Tab-separated table of C-alpha atoms in Angstrom:
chain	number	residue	atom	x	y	z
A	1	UNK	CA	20.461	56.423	8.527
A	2	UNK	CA	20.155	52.858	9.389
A	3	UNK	CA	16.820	52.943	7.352
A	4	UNK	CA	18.303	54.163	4.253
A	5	UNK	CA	21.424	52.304	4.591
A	6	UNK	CA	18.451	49.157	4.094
A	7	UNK	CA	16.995	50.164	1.571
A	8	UNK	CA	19.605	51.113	-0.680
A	9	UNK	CA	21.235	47.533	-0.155
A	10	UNK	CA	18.077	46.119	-0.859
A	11	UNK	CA	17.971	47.999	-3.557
A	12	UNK	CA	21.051	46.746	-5.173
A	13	UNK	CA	20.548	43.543	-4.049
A	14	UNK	CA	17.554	43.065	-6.607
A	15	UNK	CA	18.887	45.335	-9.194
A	16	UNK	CA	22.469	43.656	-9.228
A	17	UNK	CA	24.238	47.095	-10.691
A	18	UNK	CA	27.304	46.508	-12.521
A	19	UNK	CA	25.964	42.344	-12.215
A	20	UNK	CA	28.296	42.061	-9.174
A	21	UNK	CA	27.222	39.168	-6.900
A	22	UNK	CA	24.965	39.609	-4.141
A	23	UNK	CA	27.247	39.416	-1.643
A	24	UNK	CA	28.901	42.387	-2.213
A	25	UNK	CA	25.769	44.637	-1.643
A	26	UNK	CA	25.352	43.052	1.531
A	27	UNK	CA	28.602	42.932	2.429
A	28	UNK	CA	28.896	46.884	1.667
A	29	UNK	CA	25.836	47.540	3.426
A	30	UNK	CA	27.250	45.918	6.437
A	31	UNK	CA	30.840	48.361	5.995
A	32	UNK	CA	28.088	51.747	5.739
A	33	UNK	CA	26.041	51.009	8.728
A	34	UNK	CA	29.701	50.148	10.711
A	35	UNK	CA	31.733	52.511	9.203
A	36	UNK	CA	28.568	55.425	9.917
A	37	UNK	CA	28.492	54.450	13.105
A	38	UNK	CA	24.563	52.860	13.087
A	39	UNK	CA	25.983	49.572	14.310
A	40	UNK	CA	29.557	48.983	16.578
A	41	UNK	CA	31.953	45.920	16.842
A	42	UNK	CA	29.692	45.251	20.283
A	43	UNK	CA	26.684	44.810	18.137
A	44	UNK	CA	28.830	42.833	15.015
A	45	UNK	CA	29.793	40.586	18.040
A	46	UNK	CA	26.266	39.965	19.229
A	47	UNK	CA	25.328	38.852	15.665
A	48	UNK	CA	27.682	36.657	15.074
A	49	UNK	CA	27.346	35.316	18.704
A	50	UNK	CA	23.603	34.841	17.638
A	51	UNK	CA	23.884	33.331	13.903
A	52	UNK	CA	27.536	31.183	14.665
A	53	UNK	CA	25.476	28.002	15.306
A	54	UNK	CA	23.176	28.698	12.193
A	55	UNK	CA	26.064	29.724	10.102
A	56	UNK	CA	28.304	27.158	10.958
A	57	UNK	CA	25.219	24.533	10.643
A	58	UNK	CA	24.747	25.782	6.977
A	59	UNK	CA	28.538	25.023	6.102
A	60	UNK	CA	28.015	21.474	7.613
A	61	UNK	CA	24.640	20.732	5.784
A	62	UNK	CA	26.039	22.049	2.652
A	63	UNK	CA	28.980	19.696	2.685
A	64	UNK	CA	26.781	16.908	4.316
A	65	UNK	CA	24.635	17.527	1.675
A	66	UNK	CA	27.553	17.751	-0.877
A	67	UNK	CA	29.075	14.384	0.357
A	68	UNK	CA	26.351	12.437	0.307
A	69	UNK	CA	25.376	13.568	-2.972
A	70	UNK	CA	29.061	12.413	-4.270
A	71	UNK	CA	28.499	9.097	-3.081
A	72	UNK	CA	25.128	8.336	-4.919
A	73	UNK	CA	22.665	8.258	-1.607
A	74	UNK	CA	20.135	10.908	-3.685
A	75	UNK	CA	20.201	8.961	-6.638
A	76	UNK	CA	19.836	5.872	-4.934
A	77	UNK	CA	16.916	7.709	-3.044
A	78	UNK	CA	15.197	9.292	-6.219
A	79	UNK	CA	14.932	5.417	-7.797
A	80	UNK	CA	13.706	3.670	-4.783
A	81	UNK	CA	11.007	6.213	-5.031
A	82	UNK	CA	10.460	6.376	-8.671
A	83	UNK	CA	8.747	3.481	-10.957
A	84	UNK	CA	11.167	1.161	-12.955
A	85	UNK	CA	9.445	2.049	-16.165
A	86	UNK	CA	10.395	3.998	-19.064
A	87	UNK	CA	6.857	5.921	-18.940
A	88	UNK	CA	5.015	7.501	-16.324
A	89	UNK	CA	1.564	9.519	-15.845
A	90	UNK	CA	2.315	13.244	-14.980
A	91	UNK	CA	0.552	13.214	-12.247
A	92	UNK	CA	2.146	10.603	-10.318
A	93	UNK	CA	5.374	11.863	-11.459
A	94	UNK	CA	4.438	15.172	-10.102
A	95	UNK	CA	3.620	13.712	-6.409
A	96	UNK	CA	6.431	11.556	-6.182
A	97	UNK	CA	9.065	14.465	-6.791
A	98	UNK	CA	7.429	16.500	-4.285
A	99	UNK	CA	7.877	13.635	-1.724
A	100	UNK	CA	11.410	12.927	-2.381
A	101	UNK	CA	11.661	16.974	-1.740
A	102	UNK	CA	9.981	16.937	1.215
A	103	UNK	CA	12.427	13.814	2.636
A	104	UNK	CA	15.200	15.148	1.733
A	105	UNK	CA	14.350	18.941	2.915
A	106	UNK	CA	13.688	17.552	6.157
A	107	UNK	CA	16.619	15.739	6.454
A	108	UNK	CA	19.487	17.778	4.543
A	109	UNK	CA	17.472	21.151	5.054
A	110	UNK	CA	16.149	23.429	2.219
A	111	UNK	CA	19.431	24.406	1.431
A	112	UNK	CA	20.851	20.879	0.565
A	113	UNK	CA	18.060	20.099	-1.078
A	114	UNK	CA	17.883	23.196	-3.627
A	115	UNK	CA	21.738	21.971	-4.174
A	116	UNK	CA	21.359	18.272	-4.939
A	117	UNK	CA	17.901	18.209	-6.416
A	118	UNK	CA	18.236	20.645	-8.989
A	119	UNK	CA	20.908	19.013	-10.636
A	120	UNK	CA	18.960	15.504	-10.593
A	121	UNK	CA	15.985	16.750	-12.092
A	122	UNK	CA	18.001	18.373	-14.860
A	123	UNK	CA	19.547	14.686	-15.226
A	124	UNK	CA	16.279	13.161	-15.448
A	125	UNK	CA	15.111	15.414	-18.098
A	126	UNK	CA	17.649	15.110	-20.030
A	127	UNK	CA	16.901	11.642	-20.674
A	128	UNK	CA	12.921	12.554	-21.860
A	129	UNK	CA	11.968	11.852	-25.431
A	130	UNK	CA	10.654	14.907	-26.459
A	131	UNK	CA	9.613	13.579	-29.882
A	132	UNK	CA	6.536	11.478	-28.146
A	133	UNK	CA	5.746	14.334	-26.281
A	134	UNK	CA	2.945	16.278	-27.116
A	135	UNK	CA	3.483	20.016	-27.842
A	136	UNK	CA	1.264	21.981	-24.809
A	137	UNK	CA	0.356	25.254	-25.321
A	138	UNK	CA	-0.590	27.473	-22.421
A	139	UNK	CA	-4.015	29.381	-22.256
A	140	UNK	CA	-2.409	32.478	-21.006
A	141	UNK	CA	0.446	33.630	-23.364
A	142	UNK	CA	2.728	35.322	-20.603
A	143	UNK	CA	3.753	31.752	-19.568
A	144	UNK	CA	4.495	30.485	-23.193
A	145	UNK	CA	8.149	29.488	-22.235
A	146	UNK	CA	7.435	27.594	-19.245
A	147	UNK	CA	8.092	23.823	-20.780
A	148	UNK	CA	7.802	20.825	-17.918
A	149	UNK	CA	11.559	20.873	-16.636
A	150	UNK	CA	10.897	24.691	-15.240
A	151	UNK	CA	7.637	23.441	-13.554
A	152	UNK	CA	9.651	20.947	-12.205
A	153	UNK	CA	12.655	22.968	-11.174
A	154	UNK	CA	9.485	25.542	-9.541
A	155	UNK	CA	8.354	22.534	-7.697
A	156	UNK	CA	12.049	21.438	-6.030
A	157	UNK	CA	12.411	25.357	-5.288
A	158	UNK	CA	9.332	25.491	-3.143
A	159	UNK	CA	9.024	22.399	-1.361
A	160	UNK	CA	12.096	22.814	-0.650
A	161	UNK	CA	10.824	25.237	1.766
A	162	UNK	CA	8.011	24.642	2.509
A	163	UNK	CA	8.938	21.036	3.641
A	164	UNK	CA	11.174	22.553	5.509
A	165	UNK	CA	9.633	23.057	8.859
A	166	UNK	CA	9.513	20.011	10.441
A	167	UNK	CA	13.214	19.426	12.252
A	168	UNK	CA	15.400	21.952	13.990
A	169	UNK	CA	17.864	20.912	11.461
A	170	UNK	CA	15.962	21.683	8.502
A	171	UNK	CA	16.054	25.427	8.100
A	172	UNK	CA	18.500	27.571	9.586
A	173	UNK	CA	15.321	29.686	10.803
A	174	UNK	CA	14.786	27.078	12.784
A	175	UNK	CA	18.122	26.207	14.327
A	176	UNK	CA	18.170	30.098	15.305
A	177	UNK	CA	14.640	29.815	16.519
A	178	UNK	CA	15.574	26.727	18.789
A	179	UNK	CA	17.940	28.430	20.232
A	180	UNK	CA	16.930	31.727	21.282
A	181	UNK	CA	13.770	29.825	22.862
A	182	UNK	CA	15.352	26.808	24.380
A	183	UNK	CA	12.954	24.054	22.037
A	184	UNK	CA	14.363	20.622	22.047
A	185	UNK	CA	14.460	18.319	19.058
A	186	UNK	CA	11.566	16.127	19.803
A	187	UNK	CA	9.308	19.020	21.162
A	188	UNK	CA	10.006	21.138	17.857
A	189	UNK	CA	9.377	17.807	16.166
A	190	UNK	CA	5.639	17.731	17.288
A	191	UNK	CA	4.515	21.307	17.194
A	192	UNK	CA	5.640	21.163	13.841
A	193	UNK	CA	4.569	17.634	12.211
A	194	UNK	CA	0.950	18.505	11.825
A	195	UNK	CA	1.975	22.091	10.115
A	196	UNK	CA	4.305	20.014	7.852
A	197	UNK	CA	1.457	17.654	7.014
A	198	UNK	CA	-0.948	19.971	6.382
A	199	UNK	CA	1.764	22.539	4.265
A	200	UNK	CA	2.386	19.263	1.731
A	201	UNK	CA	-0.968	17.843	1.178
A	202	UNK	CA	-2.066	21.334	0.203
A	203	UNK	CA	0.675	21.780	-1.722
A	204	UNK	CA	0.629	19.078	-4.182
A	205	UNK	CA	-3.297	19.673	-4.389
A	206	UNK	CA	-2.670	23.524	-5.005
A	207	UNK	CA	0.561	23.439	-7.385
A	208	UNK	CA	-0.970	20.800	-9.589
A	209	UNK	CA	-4.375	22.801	-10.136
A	210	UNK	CA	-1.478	26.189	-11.263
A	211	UNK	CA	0.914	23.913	-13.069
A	212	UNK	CA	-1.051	20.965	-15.108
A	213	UNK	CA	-1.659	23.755	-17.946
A	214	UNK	CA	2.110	23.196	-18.719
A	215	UNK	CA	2.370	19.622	-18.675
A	216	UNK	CA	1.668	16.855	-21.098
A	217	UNK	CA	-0.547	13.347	-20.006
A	218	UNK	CA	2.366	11.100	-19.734
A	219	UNK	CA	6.062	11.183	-19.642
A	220	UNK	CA	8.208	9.253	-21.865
A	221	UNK	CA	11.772	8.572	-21.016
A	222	UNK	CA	14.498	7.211	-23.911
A	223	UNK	CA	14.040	3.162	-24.184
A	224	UNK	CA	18.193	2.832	-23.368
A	225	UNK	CA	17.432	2.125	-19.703
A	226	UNK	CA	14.147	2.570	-17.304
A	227	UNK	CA	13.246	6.015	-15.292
A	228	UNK	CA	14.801	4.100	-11.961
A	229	UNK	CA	18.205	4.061	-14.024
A	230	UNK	CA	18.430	7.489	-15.428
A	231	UNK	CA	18.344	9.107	-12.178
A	232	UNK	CA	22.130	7.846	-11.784
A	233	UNK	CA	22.814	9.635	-14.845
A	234	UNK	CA	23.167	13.114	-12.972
A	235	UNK	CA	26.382	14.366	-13.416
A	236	UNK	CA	27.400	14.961	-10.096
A	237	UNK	CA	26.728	11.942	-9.168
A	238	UNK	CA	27.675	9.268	-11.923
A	239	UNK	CA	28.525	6.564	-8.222
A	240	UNK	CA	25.961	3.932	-8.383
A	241	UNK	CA	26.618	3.716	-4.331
A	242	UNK	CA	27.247	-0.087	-3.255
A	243	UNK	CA	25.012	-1.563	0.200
A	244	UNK	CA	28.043	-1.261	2.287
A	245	UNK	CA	27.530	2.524	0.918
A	246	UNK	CA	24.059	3.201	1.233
A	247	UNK	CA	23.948	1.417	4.828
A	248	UNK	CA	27.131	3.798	6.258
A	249	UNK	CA	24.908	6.586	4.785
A	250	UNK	CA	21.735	5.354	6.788
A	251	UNK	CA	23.799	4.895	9.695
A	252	UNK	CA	25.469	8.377	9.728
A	253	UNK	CA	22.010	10.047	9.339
A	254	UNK	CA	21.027	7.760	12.184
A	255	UNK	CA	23.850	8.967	14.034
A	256	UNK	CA	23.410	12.439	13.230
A	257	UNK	CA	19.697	12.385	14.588
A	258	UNK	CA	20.710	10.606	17.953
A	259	UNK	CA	23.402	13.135	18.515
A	260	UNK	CA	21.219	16.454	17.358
A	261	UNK	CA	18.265	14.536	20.330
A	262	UNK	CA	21.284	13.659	23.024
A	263	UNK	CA	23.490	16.619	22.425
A	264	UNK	CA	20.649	19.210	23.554
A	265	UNK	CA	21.140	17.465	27.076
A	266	UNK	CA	25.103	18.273	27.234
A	267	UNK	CA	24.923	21.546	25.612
A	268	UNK	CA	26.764	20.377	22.636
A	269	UNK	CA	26.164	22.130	19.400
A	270	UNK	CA	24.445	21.137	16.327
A	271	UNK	CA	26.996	21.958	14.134
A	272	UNK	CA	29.844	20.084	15.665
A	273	UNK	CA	27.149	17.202	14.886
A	274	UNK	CA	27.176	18.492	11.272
A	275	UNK	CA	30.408	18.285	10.693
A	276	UNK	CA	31.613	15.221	12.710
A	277	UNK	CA	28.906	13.178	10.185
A	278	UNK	CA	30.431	15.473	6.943
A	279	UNK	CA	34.120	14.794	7.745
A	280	UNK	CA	32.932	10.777	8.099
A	281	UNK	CA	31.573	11.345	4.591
A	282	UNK	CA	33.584	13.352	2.566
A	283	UNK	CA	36.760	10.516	3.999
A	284	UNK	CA	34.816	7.886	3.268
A	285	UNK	CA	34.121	9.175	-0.410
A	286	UNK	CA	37.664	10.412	-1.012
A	287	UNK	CA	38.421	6.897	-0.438
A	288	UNK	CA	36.669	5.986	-3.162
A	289	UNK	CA	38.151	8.735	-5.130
A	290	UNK	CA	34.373	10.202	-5.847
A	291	UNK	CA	35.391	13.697	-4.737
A	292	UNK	CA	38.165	15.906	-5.281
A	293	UNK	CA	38.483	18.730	-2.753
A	294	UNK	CA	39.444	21.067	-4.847
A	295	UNK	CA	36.181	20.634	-7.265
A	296	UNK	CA	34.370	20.150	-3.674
A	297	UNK	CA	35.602	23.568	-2.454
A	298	UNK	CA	34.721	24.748	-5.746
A	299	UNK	CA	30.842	23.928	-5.321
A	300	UNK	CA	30.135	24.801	-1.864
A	301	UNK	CA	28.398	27.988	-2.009
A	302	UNK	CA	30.212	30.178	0.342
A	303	UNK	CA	29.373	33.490	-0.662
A	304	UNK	CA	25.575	32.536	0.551
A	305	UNK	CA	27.246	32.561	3.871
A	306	UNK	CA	29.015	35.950	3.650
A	307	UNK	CA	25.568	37.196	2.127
A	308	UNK	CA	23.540	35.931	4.813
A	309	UNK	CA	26.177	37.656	7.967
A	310	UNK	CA	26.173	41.034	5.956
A	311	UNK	CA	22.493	41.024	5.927
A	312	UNK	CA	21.808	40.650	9.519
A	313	UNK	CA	24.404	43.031	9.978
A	314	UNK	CA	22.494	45.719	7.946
A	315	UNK	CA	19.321	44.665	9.349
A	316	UNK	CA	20.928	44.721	12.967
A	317	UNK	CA	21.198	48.358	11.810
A	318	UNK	CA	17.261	49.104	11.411
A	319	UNK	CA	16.913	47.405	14.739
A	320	UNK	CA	18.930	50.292	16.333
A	321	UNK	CA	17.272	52.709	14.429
A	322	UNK	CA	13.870	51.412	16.524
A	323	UNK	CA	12.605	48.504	14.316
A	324	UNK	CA	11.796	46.590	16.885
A	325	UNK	CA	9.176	49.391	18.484
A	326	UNK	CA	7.697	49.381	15.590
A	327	UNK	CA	7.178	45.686	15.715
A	328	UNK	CA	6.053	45.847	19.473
A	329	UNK	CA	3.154	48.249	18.738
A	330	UNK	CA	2.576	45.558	15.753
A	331	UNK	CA	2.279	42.909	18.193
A	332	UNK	CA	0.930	44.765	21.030
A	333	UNK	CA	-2.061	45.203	18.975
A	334	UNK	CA	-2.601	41.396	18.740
A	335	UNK	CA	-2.587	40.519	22.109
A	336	UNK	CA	-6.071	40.173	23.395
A	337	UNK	CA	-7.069	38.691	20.714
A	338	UNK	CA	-7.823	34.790	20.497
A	339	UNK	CA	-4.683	32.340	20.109
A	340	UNK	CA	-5.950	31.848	16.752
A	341	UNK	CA	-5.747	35.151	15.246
A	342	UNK	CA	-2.617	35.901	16.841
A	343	UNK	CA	-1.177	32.824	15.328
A	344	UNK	CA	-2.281	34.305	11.806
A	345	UNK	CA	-1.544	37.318	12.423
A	346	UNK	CA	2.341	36.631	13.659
A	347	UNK	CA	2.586	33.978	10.652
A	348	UNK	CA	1.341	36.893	7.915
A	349	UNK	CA	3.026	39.546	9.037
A	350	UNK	CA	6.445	37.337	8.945
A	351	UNK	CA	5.391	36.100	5.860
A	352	UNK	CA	5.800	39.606	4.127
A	353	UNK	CA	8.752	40.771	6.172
A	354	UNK	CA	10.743	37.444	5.333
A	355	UNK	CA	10.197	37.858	1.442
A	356	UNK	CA	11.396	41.564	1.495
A	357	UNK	CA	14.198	41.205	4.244
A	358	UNK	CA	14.704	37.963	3.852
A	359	UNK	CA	13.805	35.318	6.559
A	360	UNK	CA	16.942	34.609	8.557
A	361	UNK	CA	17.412	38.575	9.538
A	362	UNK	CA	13.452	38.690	9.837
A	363	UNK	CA	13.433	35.756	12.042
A	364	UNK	CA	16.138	37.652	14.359
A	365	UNK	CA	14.140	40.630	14.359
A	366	UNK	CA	10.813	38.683	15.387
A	367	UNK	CA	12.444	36.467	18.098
A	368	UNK	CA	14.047	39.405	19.781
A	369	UNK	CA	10.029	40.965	19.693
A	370	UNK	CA	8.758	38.266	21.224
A	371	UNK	CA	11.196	37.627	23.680
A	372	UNK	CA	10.480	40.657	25.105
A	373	UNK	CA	6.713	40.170	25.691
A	374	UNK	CA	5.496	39.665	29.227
A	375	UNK	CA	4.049	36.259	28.237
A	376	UNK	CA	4.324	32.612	29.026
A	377	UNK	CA	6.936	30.269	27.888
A	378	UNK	CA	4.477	28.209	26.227
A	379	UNK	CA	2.465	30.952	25.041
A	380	UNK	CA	6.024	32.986	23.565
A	381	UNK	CA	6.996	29.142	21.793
A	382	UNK	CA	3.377	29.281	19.854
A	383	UNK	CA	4.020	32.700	18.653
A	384	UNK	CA	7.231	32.014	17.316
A	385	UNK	CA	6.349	28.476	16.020
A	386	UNK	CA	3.679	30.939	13.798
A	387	UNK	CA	6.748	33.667	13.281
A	388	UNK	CA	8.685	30.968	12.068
A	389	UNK	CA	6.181	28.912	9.615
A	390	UNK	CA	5.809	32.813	7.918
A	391	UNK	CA	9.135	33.068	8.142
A	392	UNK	CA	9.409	30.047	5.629
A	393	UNK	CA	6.988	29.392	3.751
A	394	UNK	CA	6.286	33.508	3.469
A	395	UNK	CA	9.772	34.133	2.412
A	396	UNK	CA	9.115	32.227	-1.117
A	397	UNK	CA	6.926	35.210	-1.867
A	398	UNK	CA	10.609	37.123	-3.734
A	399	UNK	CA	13.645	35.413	-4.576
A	400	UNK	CA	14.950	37.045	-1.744
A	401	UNK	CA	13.120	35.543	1.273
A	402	UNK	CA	14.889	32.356	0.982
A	403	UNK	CA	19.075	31.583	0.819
A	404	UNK	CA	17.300	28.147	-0.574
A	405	UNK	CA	16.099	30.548	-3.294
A	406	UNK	CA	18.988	32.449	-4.213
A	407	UNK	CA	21.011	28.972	-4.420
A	408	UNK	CA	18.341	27.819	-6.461
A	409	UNK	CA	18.472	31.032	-8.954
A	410	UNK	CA	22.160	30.346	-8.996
A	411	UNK	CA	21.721	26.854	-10.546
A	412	UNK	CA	19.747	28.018	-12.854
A	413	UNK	CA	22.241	30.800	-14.320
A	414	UNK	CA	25.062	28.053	-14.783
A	415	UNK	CA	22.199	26.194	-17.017
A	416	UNK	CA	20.832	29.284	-18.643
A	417	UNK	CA	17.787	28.584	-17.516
A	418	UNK	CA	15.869	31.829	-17.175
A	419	UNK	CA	12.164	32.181	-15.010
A	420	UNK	CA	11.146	35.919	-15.164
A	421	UNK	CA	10.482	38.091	-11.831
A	422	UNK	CA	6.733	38.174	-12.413
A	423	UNK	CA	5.935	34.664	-13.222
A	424	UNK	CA	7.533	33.963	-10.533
A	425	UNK	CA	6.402	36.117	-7.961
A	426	UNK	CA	2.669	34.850	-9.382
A	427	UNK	CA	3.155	31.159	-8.443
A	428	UNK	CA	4.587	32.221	-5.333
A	429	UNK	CA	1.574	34.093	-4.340
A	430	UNK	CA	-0.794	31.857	-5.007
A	431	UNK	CA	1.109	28.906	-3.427
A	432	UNK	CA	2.329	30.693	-0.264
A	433	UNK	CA	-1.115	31.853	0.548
A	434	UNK	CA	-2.945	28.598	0.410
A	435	UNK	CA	-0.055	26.571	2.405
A	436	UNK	CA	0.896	29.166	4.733
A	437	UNK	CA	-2.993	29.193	5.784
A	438	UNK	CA	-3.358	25.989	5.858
A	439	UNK	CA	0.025	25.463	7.940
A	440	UNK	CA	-0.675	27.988	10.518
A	441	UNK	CA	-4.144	26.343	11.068
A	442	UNK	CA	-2.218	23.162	11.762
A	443	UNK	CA	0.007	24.910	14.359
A	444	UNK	CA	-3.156	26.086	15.887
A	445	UNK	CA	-4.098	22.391	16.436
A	446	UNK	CA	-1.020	21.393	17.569
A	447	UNK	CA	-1.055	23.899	20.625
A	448	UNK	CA	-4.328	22.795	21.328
A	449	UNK	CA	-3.278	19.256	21.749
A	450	UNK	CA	0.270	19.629	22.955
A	451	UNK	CA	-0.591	22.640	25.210
């Protein structure tokens, strides 16, 4: 029963019958596997026991993210980074997005990222003089509507993710990953840097070899004020934040990674972190009178949250219904084999369970596998350093995978911007394989050197 109670919420979940929000699916396949008895109140306790820190962390990033957004930090951010001109080469354009993704990914995790970038690049866009642009005209007529602000948009989406690797604090995978395996901040840190490296460089060299059909030689941007400028044009953030500002926001993040290092040590939790730094914030820019907390209430996504618990509910189901044997003979079958093809095989099979499951209740699922292997601690963290880079960088592969992506989607739909399934689901392919790859090769490294 658990089984079908899965699949049917999946089901709906990507069909959207009756176009009721996701979080109603999820939240009804949660009732069904309760209410028939698959999972009990013990088992809706262990989950939440399990997921509190991530969920709570997700709340805090989003109105970290949210804050910080309110008082002008990412614009401030997006034109230290970006030429004071009013024209710029594509290319260079194109690299210099993807690193301001990556920094802020790492820092205000996918999730915050999907929320404050999206709008920003819509800003920026706005401001383009179409009427110097040349008209492009893609070879393969399926992707006739893509213009440059959806390869754009594509771009935030999946670095967003795949940037996303690098700190605890960056993907909720991670914070549940940490966790359940007892990884400090600075150890996660190193494992992780060279994947991270690795993930971008291919990245930018991969996504601009798929995407360069779509977009013209240079940019032009209207003459009223210089590219630098007309990232302070986004409309949630119309603060041009002041140096007393911008240094309390360098300090707080300061703060924030100090605490996240020092608070391992005392058993405090990451999300009390979270939302010490938030509450600092959102005072500081009510003080100001840049946020209203009504509006703020407004934007904070919380139905992702009530998505997210339902899921791993449902999913907690199929674990009961002997999931996780299933997995074990999976894994079982790996284990004499050399670190390196257990590292690829962990990362691909995650990879494909996180896009149809989506990664947070695949990343549950795999954890609670590989806890209960015989094997070393150090062996056990390099297995689910690889389950977790499949996790996210394989859960881009569907809209699903990711809560980054479904925030992203959202965004979108209040622009009426539209991206098909397939096209999609083409990019994703191609980019996922290449960096996924390429990142579990630099995990293999990385446990070479640190191991």
């Amino acid at each position: 029963m658990g089984y079908i109670i899965f699949v049917a919420t999946i089901f709906c979940i990507y069909m959207r019958p009756f176009k009721l929000p996701i979080w109603v699916f999820s939240t009804l396949g949660a009732m069904c596997v309760y209410s028939l008895n698959v999972v009990s109140l013990d088992n809706i306790a262990l989950v939440w026991e399990i997921t509190k820190p991530s969920t709570l962390a997700l709340i805090g990033l989003i109105l970290f993210s949210l804050a910080f957004e309110k008082l002008g930090f990412f614009s401030h951010l997006a034109s230290y980074i970006i030429p004071n001109t009013h024209c710029i080469q594509t290319w260079k354009f194109f690299v210099l997005l993807i690193i301001l993704g990556s920094i802020v990914s790492m820092v205000f995790a996918n999730d915050g990222a999907i929320l404050v970038l999206t709008p920003l690049v819509l800003a920026l866009f706005n401001k383009i003089d179409f009427s110097k642009q040349k008209h492009i005209t893609p070879k393969i007529k399926f992707f006739a509507s893509f213009s440059p602000l959806v390869v754009f948009l594509l771009l935030i989406s999946f670095i967003s993710d795949f940037a996303s690797n690098v700190f605890i604090i960056s993907n909720l995978t991670n914070i549940i990953t940490a966790e359940m395996f007892k990884i400090s901040f600075l150890h996660f840190a190193m494992m992780m840097a060279l994947p991270q490296i690795f993930g971008i460089f291919v990245f930018i060299i991969i996504a601009w070899i798929c995407f360069r059909q779509f977009l013209p030689h240079t940019l032009h941007f209207k003459p009223d004020t210089p590219l630098s400028d007309n990232v302070n044009s986004n409309p949630n953030s119309n603060h041009k934040p002041s140096k007393i500002t911008l240094a309390l926001c360098y300090i707080l993040i300061i703060i924030l990674f100090i605490g996240i290092t020092l608070g391992q040590h005392y058993g405090i939790e990451l999300y009390i972190f979270l939302f010490g730094i938030s509450l600092i914030a959102l005072i500081y820019a009510k003080a100001l009178d840049l946020i209203q907390v009504k509006t703020l209430l407004k934007e904070t996504p919380f139905s992702v949250v009530i998505f997210s618990f339902g899921l791993f509910v449902v999913v907690f189901g199929v674990k009961n219904a002997g999931f996780l044997d299933t997995m074990q003979i999976i894994f079982d079958s790996i284990d004499l084999a050399p670190l390196l093809m257990q590292i690829f095989s962990v990362g691909i099979f995650s990879s494909l369970g996180s896009s149809i499951i989506n990664n947070l209740p695949m990343v549950l699922l795999g954890n609670l596998t590989l806890q209960s292997f015989e094997l070393n601690s150090l062996h056990t963290q390099t297995l689910a350093f690889a389950h977790l880079l499949g996790c996210n960088i394989g859960s881009k592969l569907t809209p699903l995978g990711s809560l980054a992506t479904l925030l992203f989607l959202l965004k979108l739909k209040i622009y009426n911007i539209k991206i098909s399934l397939l096209q999609y689901i083409i990019f994703a392919f191609i980019l996922v394989f290449f960096v996924l790859l390429v990142s579990l090769f630099g995990l293999w490294i990385s446990a070479i050197i640190f191991y």
